Amino acid sequence: MANQARNAAIVGIYEWPKRLDMDVSAIQIKARSIALALEDAGLSWQDVDGVYDANDGEGGGGLGLSAYLGIHPTVIDTTQVGGSSYEFQAAHAMRDIAAGKCRVAVLSYGSKSASQRVPIGTGGPRGAGGTWQENMENPYGTTLIANYAMAARRHMHEYGTTSEQLAEISVATRHHAMRNPQAVQAMKDLQFQNIRDITVQEVMESRMVADPLHLLECCMVSDGGGAIVIASADVARGAKQKPVWLIGGGEAIKYRTNDGDITTSAAAQSAPIAFGEAQVKPAEIDIAMIYDSFTITVAVMLEDLGFCKKGEVGGYISGGGLRYDRKGAVTLNTDGGGLSSNHPGMRGMFLLLESVRQLRGQSTSQVPGAKLAVAHGNGGLLGGTHAGGTIILAAD
Amino acid sequence: MPNRLMPAFPEPDTQPFWEGAKRSELRYQRCDTCQSIVFTPRAHCTACGSAKLSWHTSKGLGTIYTYSVVRQNRNPAFADLGAYAVAYVDVDEGFRMLTNIVGAADPTKDIKVGQRVQVEFEAQTSGAFPVPVFRPV
């Protein structure tokens, strides 16, 4: 790893603890999270010279959020690619910091999806019609989850993947959630039934939402948010926390085409770029933080990230190897994931936060001596138009 | 009659497709320059960028590429459909179309990837545009 660039590091993090919070606005979550992430780093408000914003939570993008915060950045970035926005923004911050355009960058997220009762997965058509895309989609009642379900159905058809195999993702993730007090409280606040470890059988017996995806294969809808401080190497060396280095970033998009394969995601393109830049291999990764909107999302991305071959994920995850305390597969989503900890709509933020906790040794499902993590965010619709952002992180 | 959401116009890319549906025609485009099939409709070729596209009418036969039976949709327009099947159909002329599969006694059991299907145009109480859906043949 002698030639691996270590120009930028995550030096401060904060995750909003509550998943149902009636007392704050989304932009207050963002601003408060930034302040507490800066405190975590030992940096101050006016140290910030890079503001990266997904135009979420009334943030107003890099421009509007800077004005709200009262910060005068030299770099703003308003990349909005859904749930992968934070992996894209982290890649952009790495690039901008390496180029000397800024030294202390903040990324933030705030959402009130639960308290505002936003039906993210089952709300049906998202627009009122009148765009080229809405006019071809709205008449058919394709819910968000149906896009993922159709990718799952095709994966099962081509490779023989089963619902029992996909359920292993829900089971391992719930196990991690039960070890995370914030995730347990989230499930209580959001009125989950049976807040305990679950079995493959229970996943199979939960009601079907969109064939072949069952309820316990779907992420929750929560409030939440958080913030990340990314700093240049010189700032990172003087920060309060040990830096977690950003050593590789890859970005890609994918959309449905007339002869395209919807069992492969944008990760198949973004991952080799990220791993190439980081000069590490998937087999060296200790922690995989993968966007678990649904089980199939994780399954496809485990393949596309290179943890197993295309079509072989069913066998790879059978037997429960995704758990932090088991071997046989990479350790997955140790915070409890979107399935069982939080999913306010754009989970990419939390993939980076838990990667950092693991590489600092602070996770509630800590892998001893974890050195390398991959965070892969997916934004948009698996099986449809989506973006994939891959970030490789390394302990100091 | 079904009460699906209607396309909304003016929107010049897809309007000729929906005007075709009124005549029970399933229309698609081909590039006059490079012969690529273009779908969903638009004013340029997605392979070469050419603006010279011509409209053609499909025979309406295809194969189910994948599908899902939707059990829950909070949009009132779909509340009365019960469990319904959304699908991508590979139409024989070379384009893949988002659609619904109709006519299965039990969509959770009677629909398969690879099944042959035929288009039909379903009249709507919600508006003037019949919606092209597919039925197993």
Short mmCIF file of C-alpha atoms in Angstrom, two decimals:
data_model
loop_
_atom_site.label_atom_id
_atom_site.label_comp_id
_atom_site.label_asym_id
_atom_site.label_seq_id
_atom_site.Cartn_x
_atom_site.Cartn_y
_atom_site.Cartn_z
CA MET A 1 0.00 0.00 0.00
CA ALA A 2 3.05 2.22 -0.36
CA ASN A 3 1.55 4.32 -3.14
CA GLN A 4 -1.87 4.65 -1.61
CA ALA A 5 -2.86 8.31 -1.38
CA ARG A 6 -3.89 9.56 2.05
CA ASN A 7 -4.88 13.13 1.27
CA ALA A 8 -8.22 13.30 3.08
CA ALA A 9 -9.70 11.73 6.18
CA ILE A 10 -12.95 11.67 8.11
CA VAL A 11 -12.11 13.35 11.41
CA GLY A 12 -15.54 14.04 12.87
CA ILE A 13 -18.90 12.26 12.86
CA TYR A 14 -22.29 12.61 14.45
CA GLU A 15 -25.42 10.49 14.04
CA TRP A 16 -28.79 11.86 15.10
CA PRO A 17 -29.90 9.43 17.81
CA LYS A 18 -33.68 9.69 17.43
CA ARG A 19 -35.64 8.01 14.63
CA LEU A 20 -38.92 9.70 15.51
CA ASP A 21 -38.36 13.29 16.52
CA MET A 22 -41.27 15.69 16.54
CA ASP A 23 -39.32 18.54 18.09
CA VAL A 24 -36.86 19.52 15.36
CA SER A 25 -36.88 20.44 11.70
CA ALA A 26 -34.77 18.61 9.14
CA ILE A 27 -32.43 21.55 8.69
CA GLN A 28 -31.99 21.82 12.45
CA ILE A 29 -30.90 18.18 12.44
CA LYS A 30 -28.33 19.07 9.78
CA ALA A 31 -26.92 22.15 11.51
CA ARG A 32 -26.79 20.57 14.97
CA SER A 33 -25.17 17.43 13.55
CA ILE A 34 -22.50 19.54 11.83
CA ALA A 35 -21.75 21.35 15.09
CA LEU A 36 -21.42 18.08 17.01
CA ALA A 37 -19.31 16.43 14.30
CA LEU A 38 -16.96 19.44 14.39
CA GLU A 39 -16.81 19.08 18.18
CA ASP A 40 -15.97 15.39 17.71
CA ALA A 41 -13.09 16.45 15.47
CA GLY A 42 -11.93 19.26 17.74
CA LEU A 43 -12.55 21.79 14.96
CA SER A 44 -14.62 24.95 14.99
CA TRP A 45 -17.47 26.37 12.95
CA GLN A 46 -15.32 28.84 11.07
CA ASP A 47 -12.76 26.17 10.14
CA VAL A 48 -15.26 24.89 7.57
CA ASP A 49 -14.40 25.90 4.01
CA GLY A 50 -16.24 23.18 2.06
CA VAL A 51 -20.01 22.63 2.19
CA TYR A 52 -21.42 19.56 0.43
CA ASP A 53 -25.19 19.27 0.41
CA ALA A 54 -27.75 17.06 -1.32
CA ASN A 55 -30.42 19.76 -1.27
CA ASP A 56 -32.22 17.68 1.33
CA GLY A 57 -34.09 18.69 4.45
CA GLU A 58 -34.75 22.29 3.39
CA GLY A 59 -30.97 22.61 3.11
CA GLY A 60 -31.03 24.60 -0.08
CA GLY A 61 -27.88 22.99 -1.47
CA GLY A 62 -24.37 24.24 -0.93
CA LEU A 63 -25.54 27.84 -1.32
CA GLY A 64 -28.62 27.82 0.87
CA LEU A 65 -27.15 25.64 3.59
CA SER A 66 -24.03 27.82 3.87
CA ALA A 67 -26.25 30.86 4.33
CA TYR A 68 -28.29 29.06 7.00
CA LEU A 69 -25.17 27.87 8.80
CA GLY A 70 -23.39 31.23 8.57
CA ILE A 71 -20.31 29.78 6.89
CA HIS A 72 -18.26 31.24 4.03
CA PRO A 73 -16.92 28.27 2.07
CA THR A 74 -14.45 28.28 -0.80
CA VAL A 75 -16.09 25.12 -2.22
CA ILE A 76 -19.76 24.24 -2.45
CA ASP A 77 -21.14 21.06 -4.01
CA THR A 78 -24.84 20.28 -4.43
CA THR A 79 -24.63 16.71 -5.69
CA GLN A 80 -28.00 15.00 -5.31
CA VAL A 81 -28.06 11.35 -6.36
CA GLY A 82 -30.49 10.02 -3.78
CA GLY A 83 -29.12 7.58 -1.23
CA SER A 84 -25.66 7.58 -2.79
CA SER A 85 -25.31 11.38 -2.48
CA TYR A 86 -22.92 11.07 0.48
CA GLU A 87 -20.56 8.63 -1.21
CA PHE A 88 -20.48 10.89 -4.27
CA GLN A 89 -19.90 13.94 -2.05
CA ALA A 90 -17.14 12.16 -0.11
CA ALA A 91 -15.43 11.35 -3.42
CA HIS A 92 -15.77 14.98 -4.45
CA ALA A 93 -14.38 16.18 -1.12
CA MET A 94 -11.38 13.84 -1.53
CA ARG A 95 -10.76 15.34 -4.95
CA ASP A 96 -11.26 18.95 -3.86
CA ILE A 97 -9.05 18.55 -0.78
CA ALA A 98 -6.30 16.84 -2.81
CA ALA A 99 -6.45 19.78 -5.23
CA GLY A 100 -6.08 22.23 -2.36
CA LYS A 101 -9.49 23.84 -2.94
CA CYS A 102 -10.61 23.34 0.68
CA ARG A 103 -9.30 21.81 3.92
CA VAL A 104 -12.35 21.15 6.10
CA ALA A 105 -15.46 19.84 4.35
CA VAL A 106 -18.83 19.07 5.93
CA LEU A 107 -21.51 16.68 4.66
CA SER A 108 -24.88 16.62 6.40
CA TYR A 109 -28.27 14.98 6.30
CA GLY A 110 -31.58 15.66 8.00
CA SER A 111 -34.94 14.03 7.35
CA LYS A 112 -38.37 13.82 8.93
CA SER A 113 -39.70 10.96 6.83
CA ALA A 114 -41.29 9.14 9.78
CA SER A 115 -42.88 12.06 11.57
CA GLN A 116 -44.18 13.37 8.24
CA ARG A 117 -45.43 9.87 7.33
CA VAL A 118 -43.76 9.79 3.90
CA PRO A 119 -44.69 6.52 2.10
CA ILE A 120 -41.29 6.12 0.43
CA GLY A 121 -41.57 2.57 -0.84
CA THR A 122 -45.27 2.13 -1.43
CA GLY A 123 -46.49 5.58 -2.41
CA GLY A 124 -46.89 4.81 -6.05
CA PRO A 125 -45.98 7.28 -8.76
CA ARG A 126 -43.83 10.05 -7.42
CA GLY A 127 -44.77 12.82 -9.83
CA ALA A 128 -48.05 14.21 -11.08
CA GLY A 129 -47.31 13.30 -14.68
CA GLY A 130 -46.21 15.45 -17.55
CA THR A 131 -42.56 14.47 -17.88
CA TRP A 132 -41.30 12.01 -20.51
CA GLN A 133 -40.64 9.46 -17.80
CA GLU A 134 -43.78 9.93 -15.69
CA ASN A 135 -45.95 9.63 -18.77
CA MET A 136 -44.55 6.16 -19.49
CA GLU A 137 -44.60 4.98 -15.85
CA ASN A 138 -47.50 6.52 -13.92
CA PRO A 139 -50.29 4.52 -15.60
CA TYR A 140 -48.74 1.25 -14.37
CA GLY A 141 -48.65 1.78 -10.61
CA THR A 142 -45.03 0.84 -10.18
CA THR A 143 -44.20 1.51 -6.54
CA LEU A 144 -40.59 2.14 -5.57
CA ILE A 145 -40.30 -1.33 -4.10
CA ALA A 146 -41.68 -2.92 -7.29
CA ASN A 147 -38.53 -1.81 -9.12
CA TYR A 148 -36.39 -3.69 -6.61
CA ALA A 149 -38.77 -6.63 -6.64
CA MET A 150 -38.45 -6.94 -10.41
CA ALA A 151 -34.67 -7.00 -10.09
CA ALA A 152 -35.01 -9.70 -7.43
CA ARG A 153 -37.36 -11.76 -9.61
CA ARG A 154 -34.94 -11.64 -12.52
CA HIS A 155 -32.00 -12.53 -10.25
CA MET A 156 -33.94 -15.56 -9.02
CA HIS A 157 -34.82 -16.54 -12.58
CA GLU A 158 -31.28 -16.29 -13.92
CA TYR A 159 -29.29 -17.64 -10.98
CA GLY A 160 -31.68 -19.65 -8.84
CA THR A 161 -31.38 -17.26 -5.91
CA THR A 162 -34.06 -17.94 -3.28
CA SER A 163 -36.02 -15.86 -0.79
CA GLU A 164 -34.54 -17.99 2.00
CA GLN A 165 -31.07 -16.93 0.90
CA LEU A 166 -32.00 -13.25 0.69
CA ALA A 167 -33.55 -13.51 4.17
CA GLU A 168 -30.07 -14.13 5.61
CA ILE A 169 -29.41 -10.42 5.00
CA SER A 170 -32.40 -9.42 7.17
CA VAL A 171 -31.41 -11.90 9.87
CA ALA A 172 -27.77 -10.77 10.16
CA THR A 173 -28.74 -7.10 10.06
CA ARG A 174 -31.35 -7.53 12.82
CA HIS A 175 -28.76 -9.29 14.95
CA HIS A 176 -26.52 -6.24 14.65
CA ALA A 177 -29.43 -3.92 15.36
CA MET A 178 -30.25 -5.74 18.61
CA ARG A 179 -26.73 -4.89 19.79
CA ASN A 180 -27.17 -1.18 18.96
CA PRO A 181 -29.24 0.64 21.62
CA GLN A 182 -30.21 3.41 19.19
CA ALA A 183 -31.53 0.83 16.73
CA VAL A 184 -33.52 -0.95 19.45
CA GLN A 185 -35.03 2.36 20.53
CA ALA A 186 -35.79 3.14 16.88
CA MET A 187 -37.75 -0.09 16.47
CA LYS A 188 -39.69 0.72 19.67
CA ASP A 189 -40.42 4.30 18.60
CA LEU A 190 -41.52 3.15 15.15
CA GLN A 191 -43.72 0.43 16.66
CA PHE A 192 -42.00 -2.63 15.23
CA GLN A 193 -43.49 -5.94 16.28
CA ASN A 194 -41.24 -8.65 17.76
CA ILE A 195 -38.17 -6.55 18.53
CA ARG A 196 -35.66 -9.35 18.85
CA ASP A 197 -33.47 -11.55 16.69
CA ILE A 198 -35.41 -12.96 13.73
CA THR A 199 -35.12 -16.17 11.75
CA VAL A 200 -35.16 -16.95 8.04
CA GLN A 201 -38.52 -18.59 8.60
CA GLU A 202 -39.97 -15.42 10.14
CA VAL A 203 -38.78 -13.36 7.18
CA MET A 204 -40.43 -15.84 4.82
CA GLU A 205 -43.68 -15.71 6.81
CA SER A 206 -43.87 -11.91 6.92
CA ARG A 207 -46.40 -10.53 4.47
CA MET A 208 -45.52 -10.01 0.84
CA VAL A 209 -45.27 -6.32 -0.11
CA ALA A 210 -44.28 -6.79 -3.75
CA ASP A 211 -43.38 -10.29 -4.92
CA PRO A 212 -40.86 -11.66 -4.20
CA LEU A 213 -40.00 -9.18 -1.42
CA HIS A 214 -41.49 -9.69 2.05
CA LEU A 215 -42.05 -7.02 4.69
CA LEU A 216 -38.96 -8.04 6.68
CA GLU A 217 -36.86 -7.59 3.52
CA CYS A 218 -37.81 -3.89 3.37
CA CYS A 219 -36.11 -1.04 5.17
CA MET A 220 -38.00 1.07 7.66
CA VAL A 221 -39.04 4.68 7.21
CA SER A 222 -37.55 6.81 10.00
CA ASP A 223 -36.47 10.31 10.89
CA GLY A 224 -32.80 10.95 11.29
CA GLY A 225 -29.64 12.45 9.96
CA GLY A 226 -26.07 13.17 10.80
CA ALA A 227 -22.89 14.86 9.67
CA ILE A 228 -19.35 14.08 8.61
CA VAL A 229 -16.24 16.27 8.68
CA ILE A 230 -13.62 15.47 6.05
CA ALA A 231 -10.27 17.19 6.45
CA SER A 232 -6.96 17.45 4.63
CA ALA A 233 -4.03 15.36 5.89
CA ASP A 234 -2.40 18.26 7.75
CA VAL A 235 -5.65 19.15 9.55
CA ALA A 236 -6.38 15.48 10.20
CA ARG A 237 -3.05 14.95 11.91
CA GLY A 238 -3.96 17.59 14.49
CA ALA A 239 -7.57 16.51 15.00
CA LYS A 240 -8.93 15.15 18.28
CA GLN A 241 -9.86 11.75 16.82
CA LYS A 242 -7.67 9.34 14.93
CA PRO A 243 -8.27 10.01 11.24
CA VAL A 244 -10.12 7.47 9.10
CA TRP A 245 -8.57 7.84 5.68
CA LEU A 246 -10.54 7.99 2.44
CA ILE A 247 -8.32 5.96 0.14
CA GLY A 248 -10.58 5.26 -2.83
CA GLY A 249 -13.71 6.65 -4.44
CA GLY A 250 -15.72 5.50 -7.44
CA GLU A 251 -18.88 6.87 -9.02
CA ALA A 252 -21.16 5.39 -11.65
CA ILE A 253 -24.69 5.54 -12.94
CA LYS A 254 -26.89 2.96 -14.60
CA TYR A 255 -30.31 3.03 -16.20
CA ARG A 256 -32.60 0.59 -17.86
CA THR A 257 -31.96 -0.07 -21.52
CA ASN A 258 -33.76 -2.20 -24.09
CA ASP A 259 -31.32 -5.09 -23.72
CA GLY A 260 -29.79 -4.28 -20.34
CA ASP A 261 -29.25 -6.65 -17.41
CA ILE A 262 -31.10 -5.43 -14.31
CA THR A 263 -29.36 -7.96 -12.07
CA THR A 264 -26.21 -5.84 -12.25
CA SER A 265 -26.03 -2.40 -10.62
CA ALA A 266 -23.88 0.69 -11.03
CA ALA A 267 -21.61 -0.80 -8.36
CA ALA A 268 -20.09 -3.07 -10.99
CA GLN A 269 -18.62 0.07 -12.53
CA SER A 270 -17.94 2.22 -9.44
CA ALA A 271 -16.30 -0.51 -7.35
CA PRO A 272 -13.31 -1.27 -9.61
CA ILE A 273 -12.57 2.45 -9.78
CA ALA A 274 -12.63 2.76 -5.99
CA PHE A 275 -10.71 -0.44 -5.28
CA GLY A 276 -8.21 0.51 -7.98
CA GLU A 277 -7.57 3.90 -6.46
CA ALA A 278 -7.28 2.38 -2.98
CA GLN A 279 -5.02 -0.42 -4.23
CA VAL A 280 -6.84 -3.00 -2.15
CA LYS A 281 -8.93 -6.04 -3.03
CA PRO A 282 -12.43 -6.98 -1.84
CA ALA A 283 -10.94 -9.97 0.01
CA GLU A 284 -9.01 -7.55 2.25
CA ILE A 285 -12.14 -5.67 3.38
CA ASP A 286 -13.19 -6.14 7.02
CA ILE A 287 -16.52 -4.27 6.93
CA ALA A 288 -19.02 -3.83 4.11
CA MET A 289 -21.53 -1.06 4.62
CA ILE A 290 -23.98 -1.54 1.77
CA TYR A 291 -27.22 0.32 1.20
CA ASP A 292 -29.91 -2.08 2.41
CA SER A 293 -33.05 -0.50 1.10
CA PHE A 294 -34.15 -4.08 0.45
CA THR A 295 -32.41 -7.44 0.73
CA ILE A 296 -31.94 -7.66 -3.04
CA THR A 297 -30.02 -4.37 -3.05
CA VAL A 298 -27.38 -5.86 -0.77
CA ALA A 299 -27.31 -9.16 -2.67
CA VAL A 300 -26.69 -7.52 -6.04
CA MET A 301 -24.07 -5.20 -4.59
CA LEU A 302 -22.14 -7.92 -2.76
CA GLU A 303 -21.65 -9.41 -6.22
CA ASP A 304 -20.95 -6.13 -7.98
CA LEU A 305 -18.45 -5.02 -5.31
CA GLY A 306 -16.54 -8.24 -5.95
CA PHE A 307 -17.18 -10.21 -2.76
CA CYS A 308 -18.47 -13.08 -4.90
CA LYS A 309 -19.18 -13.70 -8.57
CA LYS A 310 -22.32 -12.53 -10.33
CA GLY A 311 -25.10 -14.99 -9.60
CA GLU A 312 -23.36 -16.66 -6.66
CA VAL A 313 -24.51 -14.43 -3.81
CA GLY A 314 -27.14 -16.93 -2.67
CA GLY A 315 -24.52 -19.48 -1.74
CA TYR A 316 -22.15 -16.81 -0.45
CA ILE A 317 -24.58 -15.51 2.20
CA SER A 318 -26.16 -18.82 3.17
CA GLY A 319 -25.19 -19.93 6.66
CA GLY A 320 -25.16 -16.50 8.27
CA GLY A 321 -21.59 -15.44 7.49
CA LEU A 322 -22.60 -11.78 7.22
CA ARG A 323 -22.69 -11.49 11.03
CA TYR A 324 -19.87 -9.57 12.71
CA ASP A 325 -18.92 -12.62 14.79
CA ARG A 326 -18.95 -15.22 12.01
CA LYS A 327 -16.74 -16.16 9.12
CA GLY A 328 -17.68 -17.20 5.60
CA ALA A 329 -18.74 -13.81 4.23
CA VAL A 330 -17.80 -10.17 4.73
CA THR A 331 -19.27 -8.48 7.82
CA LEU A 332 -22.31 -6.47 6.78
CA ASN A 333 -24.04 -3.35 8.14
CA THR A 334 -23.00 -3.59 11.77
CA ASP A 335 -25.20 -0.67 12.88
CA GLY A 336 -28.37 -2.58 12.03
CA GLY A 337 -28.78 -1.06 8.60
CA GLY A 338 -31.81 0.46 6.99
CA LEU A 339 -33.62 -2.78 7.66
CA SER A 340 -33.43 -2.44 11.45
CA SER A 341 -31.74 0.81 12.57
CA ASN A 342 -32.71 3.80 10.45
CA HIS A 343 -33.77 4.75 6.97
CA PRO A 344 -34.93 8.33 6.54
CA GLY A 345 -34.68 8.01 2.73
CA MET A 346 -31.01 8.56 1.85
CA ARG A 347 -28.97 6.09 3.87
CA GLY A 348 -25.58 6.84 2.30
CA MET A 349 -24.68 9.06 5.27
CA PHE A 350 -24.98 6.20 7.76
CA LEU A 351 -22.82 3.87 5.67
CA LEU A 352 -19.91 6.27 6.15
CA LEU A 353 -20.70 6.91 9.83
CA GLU A 354 -20.66 3.23 10.79
CA SER A 355 -17.56 2.60 8.66
CA VAL A 356 -15.80 5.26 10.72
CA ARG A 357 -17.04 3.80 14.03
CA GLN A 358 -15.69 0.40 13.03
CA LEU A 359 -12.33 1.77 11.98
CA ARG A 360 -12.10 3.75 15.24
CA GLY A 361 -13.06 0.62 17.21
CA GLN A 362 -16.35 2.16 18.44
CA SER A 363 -19.08 0.00 16.86
CA THR A 364 -21.65 -1.81 19.00
CA SER A 365 -20.82 -4.88 16.86
CA GLN A 366 -17.11 -4.27 16.64
CA VAL A 367 -14.94 -6.45 14.45
CA PRO A 368 -11.66 -6.67 16.38
CA GLY A 369 -8.85 -4.87 14.59
CA ALA A 370 -10.94 -3.75 11.62
CA LYS A 371 -8.62 -1.96 9.19
CA LEU A 372 -10.54 -1.53 5.93
CA ALA A 373 -14.17 -0.76 5.14
CA VAL A 374 -16.15 -0.21 1.99
CA ALA A 375 -19.24 2.00 1.95
CA HIS A 376 -21.43 1.60 -1.10
CA GLY A 377 -24.44 3.85 -1.54
CA ASN A 378 -27.17 3.31 -4.08
CA GLY A 379 -29.44 6.15 -5.09
CA GLY A 380 -32.52 6.00 -7.26
CA LEU A 381 -34.03 2.69 -8.27
CA LEU A 382 -32.26 -0.65 -8.56
CA GLY A 383 -33.56 -2.09 -11.80
CA GLY A 384 -34.19 1.42 -13.06
CA THR A 385 -32.23 4.65 -13.11
CA HIS A 386 -29.76 4.70 -10.25
CA ALA A 387 -26.39 5.97 -9.06
CA GLY A 388 -23.74 3.99 -7.21
CA GLY A 389 -20.98 5.50 -5.10
CA THR A 390 -18.18 3.40 -3.59
CA ILE A 391 -15.82 4.71 -0.91
CA ILE A 392 -12.94 2.72 0.59
CA LEU A 393 -11.92 3.74 4.10
CA ALA A 394 -8.80 2.81 6.05
CA ALA A 395 -7.92 3.00 9.73
CA ASP A 396 -4.97 5.21 10.64
CA MET B 1 -63.43 0.52 -16.10
CA PRO B 2 -60.00 0.98 -14.56
CA ASN B 3 -59.09 4.37 -13.23
CA ARG B 4 -55.34 4.56 -13.86
CA LEU B 5 -53.26 7.72 -13.78
CA MET B 6 -53.17 9.33 -17.20
CA PRO B 7 -50.20 10.82 -19.04
CA ALA B 8 -50.28 14.62 -19.02
CA PHE B 9 -49.61 16.89 -21.98
CA PRO B 10 -48.13 18.97 -23.51
CA GLU B 11 -45.07 16.71 -23.39
CA PRO B 12 -43.70 16.24 -26.89
CA ASP B 13 -41.57 13.09 -26.41
CA THR B 14 -44.33 10.64 -25.55
CA GLN B 15 -47.42 12.30 -27.03
CA PRO B 16 -47.21 10.41 -30.36
CA PHE B 17 -46.99 7.12 -28.42
CA TRP B 18 -50.19 7.92 -26.54
CA GLU B 19 -51.99 9.23 -29.63
CA GLY B 20 -51.14 5.83 -31.14
CA ALA B 21 -52.68 4.08 -28.15
CA LYS B 22 -55.98 5.79 -28.97
CA ARG B 23 -55.87 3.91 -32.30
CA SER B 24 -54.81 0.64 -30.57
CA GLU B 25 -51.30 1.02 -31.97
CA LEU B 26 -48.20 0.18 -29.87
CA ARG B 27 -45.68 2.61 -31.32
CA TYR B 28 -41.90 2.79 -31.07
CA GLN B 29 -39.13 4.65 -32.85
CA ARG B 30 -36.19 3.67 -35.03
CA CYS B 31 -33.24 5.89 -35.90
CA ASP B 32 -33.04 6.63 -39.64
CA THR B 33 -29.29 7.21 -39.33
CA CYS B 34 -28.04 4.18 -37.35
CA GLN B 35 -31.18 1.97 -37.28
CA SER B 36 -31.16 1.67 -33.46
CA ILE B 37 -34.48 1.12 -31.71
CA VAL B 38 -35.38 4.02 -29.41
CA PHE B 39 -37.72 3.43 -26.46
CA THR B 40 -39.08 5.08 -24.35
CA PRO B 41 -39.89 7.69 -26.97
CA ARG B 42 -37.83 10.83 -27.34
CA ALA B 43 -36.66 13.27 -29.99
CA HIS B 44 -33.11 11.98 -30.41
CA CYS B 45 -31.45 8.63 -30.97
CA THR B 46 -29.92 7.31 -27.73
CA ALA B 47 -27.19 5.54 -29.70
CA CYS B 48 -25.99 8.29 -32.05
CA GLY B 49 -27.79 11.50 -31.12
CA SER B 50 -29.49 11.88 -34.47
CA ALA B 51 -32.80 13.76 -34.53
CA LYS B 52 -33.98 11.72 -37.55
CA LEU B 53 -36.29 9.13 -36.04
CA SER B 54 -39.27 7.41 -37.60
CA TRP B 55 -42.31 5.94 -35.84
CA HIS B 56 -43.27 2.28 -36.31
CA THR B 57 -46.11 0.12 -35.00
CA SER B 58 -45.31 -3.08 -33.12
CA LYS B 59 -47.21 -6.30 -33.65
CA GLY B 60 -47.70 -6.22 -29.87
CA LEU B 61 -46.17 -9.59 -29.02
CA GLY B 62 -43.48 -10.01 -26.43
CA THR B 63 -41.91 -11.98 -23.59
CA ILE B 64 -41.97 -11.20 -19.88
CA TYR B 65 -38.42 -10.20 -18.83
CA THR B 66 -39.37 -9.81 -15.16
CA TYR B 67 -42.39 -8.93 -13.04
CA SER B 68 -43.62 -8.22 -9.52
CA VAL B 69 -47.07 -8.52 -8.00
CA VAL B 70 -47.74 -5.33 -6.07
CA ARG B 71 -49.73 -5.94 -2.88
CA GLN B 72 -49.59 -2.45 -1.44
CA ASN B 73 -49.90 0.90 -3.16
CA ARG B 74 -51.11 3.91 -1.24
CA ASN B 75 -52.07 5.77 -4.40
CA PRO B 76 -55.90 5.76 -4.66
CA ALA B 77 -55.77 5.22 -8.43
CA PHE B 78 -54.57 1.65 -7.83
CA ALA B 79 -56.53 0.80 -4.72
CA ASP B 80 -59.26 -1.07 -6.61
CA LEU B 81 -56.96 -3.26 -8.68
CA GLY B 82 -56.16 -5.64 -5.84
CA ALA B 83 -52.85 -7.44 -6.27
CA TYR B 84 -51.63 -6.50 -9.74
CA ALA B 85 -48.61 -7.45 -11.78
CA VAL B 86 -46.14 -4.88 -13.04
CA ALA B 87 -43.64 -6.17 -15.56
CA TYR B 88 -41.00 -5.40 -18.10
CA VAL B 89 -41.94 -6.97 -21.41
CA ASP B 90 -39.38 -7.50 -24.15
CA VAL B 91 -41.44 -6.66 -27.21
CA ASP B 92 -40.41 -8.63 -30.30
CA GLU B 93 -39.38 -5.57 -32.31
CA GLY B 94 -36.55 -4.98 -29.81
CA PHE B 95 -37.69 -2.71 -27.01
CA ARG B 96 -38.37 -3.31 -23.33
CA MET B 97 -41.51 -1.76 -21.93
CA LEU B 98 -42.81 -1.18 -18.42
CA THR B 99 -46.40 -2.42 -18.34
CA ASN B 100 -48.94 -4.48 -16.39
CA ILE B 101 -49.83 -8.12 -17.01
CA VAL B 102 -53.60 -8.62 -16.95
CA GLY B 103 -55.90 -11.60 -17.31
CA ALA B 104 -54.15 -13.98 -14.92
CA ALA B 105 -56.63 -15.70 -12.58
CA ASP B 106 -54.08 -15.46 -9.76
CA PRO B 107 -51.21 -13.12 -10.67
CA THR B 108 -49.14 -14.47 -7.77
CA LYS B 109 -49.12 -17.94 -9.36
CA ASP B 110 -49.97 -17.68 -13.04
CA ILE B 111 -47.29 -15.30 -14.29
CA LYS B 112 -43.78 -16.45 -15.20
CA VAL B 113 -40.59 -14.92 -16.53
CA GLY B 114 -40.31 -15.96 -20.16
CA GLN B 115 -44.07 -16.14 -20.72
CA ARG B 116 -45.37 -14.93 -24.11
CA VAL B 117 -47.78 -12.01 -23.94
CA GLN B 118 -49.91 -9.90 -26.30
CA VAL B 119 -50.73 -6.22 -25.97
CA GLU B 120 -54.25 -4.93 -25.43
CA PHE B 121 -55.51 -1.43 -24.92
CA GLU B 122 -57.43 -0.94 -21.70
CA ALA B 123 -59.99 1.88 -21.68
CA GLN B 124 -59.98 4.13 -18.62
CA THR B 125 -62.61 6.13 -16.79
CA SER B 126 -59.84 8.51 -15.76
CA GLY B 127 -59.21 9.90 -19.23
CA ALA B 128 -59.00 9.64 -22.98
CA PHE B 129 -55.89 7.47 -23.32
CA PRO B 130 -56.31 3.68 -23.36
CA VAL B 131 -53.38 2.11 -21.51
CA PRO B 132 -51.38 -0.62 -23.30
CA VAL B 133 -51.19 -3.68 -21.04
CA PHE B 134 -50.25 -7.28 -21.86
CA ARG B 135 -52.12 -10.57 -21.46
CA PRO B 136 -50.61 -14.07 -21.56
CA VAL B 137 -51.25 -15.84 -24.91
#
